[in-house]
Amino acid sequence: MNPFAITEKSVPDWSSDMKQVATIRDRDAFMRIYAFFMPRLCLYLRGLGAPNATAEEIAQDALLKLWQQAAQYDAARGALSTWLFRVARNLFFDKCRKEQGLSYVSAAAIDTECDPAPDRAEAYTDNLALHQRIDALSPIQARLIRMSYFEAKSHQEIADEMGMPLGTVKSHVRRAFLSLQNSIGGKS
């Protein structure tokens, strides 16, 4: 038996909560979803470059969209996390486009145009320093951080791809993030 095999119990199932939100507008079910996903959406959006306040605003908008369009969610087409993170990413890109006054911007252009750093050399140096700090992590932590933040994969997607339990992935990512934070001097 594989000790890293993912069991059904390790993956949260949101289908019953989503069904209750969609059919009877169950606030308790929605609040369970909100409490679980709000911090994760904020972290993801900050990873895309959104300032804290903007990340919270967009995460709330994504969860409001979930409340309004819960009946449109189809568990057969994908996990709730995938749906929510995609909604949040699209809202973030839309906000960047609107702030830039553009009707269409590619994802690569958004990365540079929404960069708050005014000096490209400084931004390059910061980016290089971050990659060096990531390289200083253990190989597994470095790989998980890259998958989570640079490849924008959910913890579940990482667990599936790496053949690791979801809790182990979350623990490794959390410890790696804390190590990075400490190496930067506690800056967030």
Tab-separated table of C-alpha atoms in Angstrom, residues 105-170:
chain	number	residue	atom	x	y	z
A	105	VAL	CA	-4.064	42.470	-22.095
A	106	SER	CA	-2.246	39.169	-22.167
A	107	ALA	CA	-1.339	37.457	-18.906
A	108	ALA	CA	2.348	38.183	-19.531
A	109	ALA	CA	1.623	41.872	-20.053
A	110	ILE	CA	-0.419	41.987	-16.864
A	111	ASP	CA	2.543	40.643	-14.931
A	112	THR	CA	4.660	43.585	-16.041
A	113	GLU	CA	2.022	46.315	-16.286
A	114	CYS	CA	0.538	45.704	-12.827
A	115	ASP	CA	3.953	45.454	-11.211
A	116	PRO	CA	4.056	48.089	-8.471
A	117	ALA	CA	7.860	48.354	-8.700
A	118	PRO	CA	8.695	51.452	-10.777
A	119	ASP	CA	12.252	50.399	-11.554
A	120	ARG	CA	12.751	47.330	-13.743
A	121	ALA	CA	16.316	46.754	-12.499
A	122	GLU	CA	15.070	46.750	-8.908
A	123	ALA	CA	12.241	44.373	-9.818
A	124	TYR	CA	14.717	42.061	-11.582
A	125	THR	CA	16.977	42.069	-8.522
A	126	ASP	CA	14.054	41.291	-6.211
A	127	ASN	CA	12.946	38.479	-8.525
A	128	LEU	CA	16.452	37.041	-8.677
A	129	ALA	CA	16.784	37.211	-4.875
A	130	LEU	CA	13.462	35.407	-4.445
A	131	HIS	CA	14.517	32.624	-6.821
A	132	GLN	CA	17.819	32.248	-4.944
A	133	ARG	CA	15.955	31.982	-1.640
A	134	ILE	CA	13.637	29.370	-3.134
A	135	ASP	CA	16.668	27.423	-4.406
A	136	ALA	CA	18.034	27.440	-0.828
A	137	LEU	CA	14.967	25.513	0.390
A	138	SER	CA	14.920	21.721	0.459
A	139	PRO	CA	14.298	20.313	-3.033
A	140	ILE	CA	10.754	19.199	-2.195
A	141	GLN	CA	9.836	22.558	-0.631
A	142	ALA	CA	11.296	24.450	-3.576
A	143	ARG	CA	9.337	22.307	-6.032
A	144	LEU	CA	6.089	22.725	-4.091
A	145	ILE	CA	6.516	26.524	-3.832
A	146	ARG	CA	7.141	26.748	-7.570
A	147	MET	CA	4.103	24.620	-8.344
A	148	SER	CA	1.901	26.562	-5.946
A	149	TYR	CA	2.921	30.124	-6.718
A	150	PHE	CA	4.509	30.163	-10.157
A	151	GLU	CA	2.406	27.464	-11.803
A	152	ALA	CA	-0.717	28.550	-9.844
A	153	LYS	CA	-1.647	24.980	-8.985
A	154	SER	CA	-3.990	24.228	-6.113
A	155	HIS	CA	-2.758	22.124	-3.229
A	156	GLN	CA	-4.983	19.298	-4.451
A	157	GLU	CA	-3.491	19.472	-7.961
A	158	ILE	CA	-0.001	19.373	-6.450
A	159	ALA	CA	-0.911	16.425	-4.248
A	160	ASP	CA	-2.308	14.542	-7.228
A	161	GLU	CA	0.716	15.275	-9.411
A	162	MET	CA	3.298	14.510	-6.724
A	163	GLY	CA	1.469	11.491	-5.295
A	164	MET	CA	1.531	12.978	-1.803
A	165	PRO	CA	-1.235	13.324	0.786
A	166	LEU	CA	-2.951	16.714	0.678
A	167	GLY	CA	-2.075	17.475	4.317
A	168	THR	CA	1.604	16.796	3.639
A	169	VAL	CA	1.581	19.171	0.681
A	170	LYS	CA	-0.078	21.884	2.761
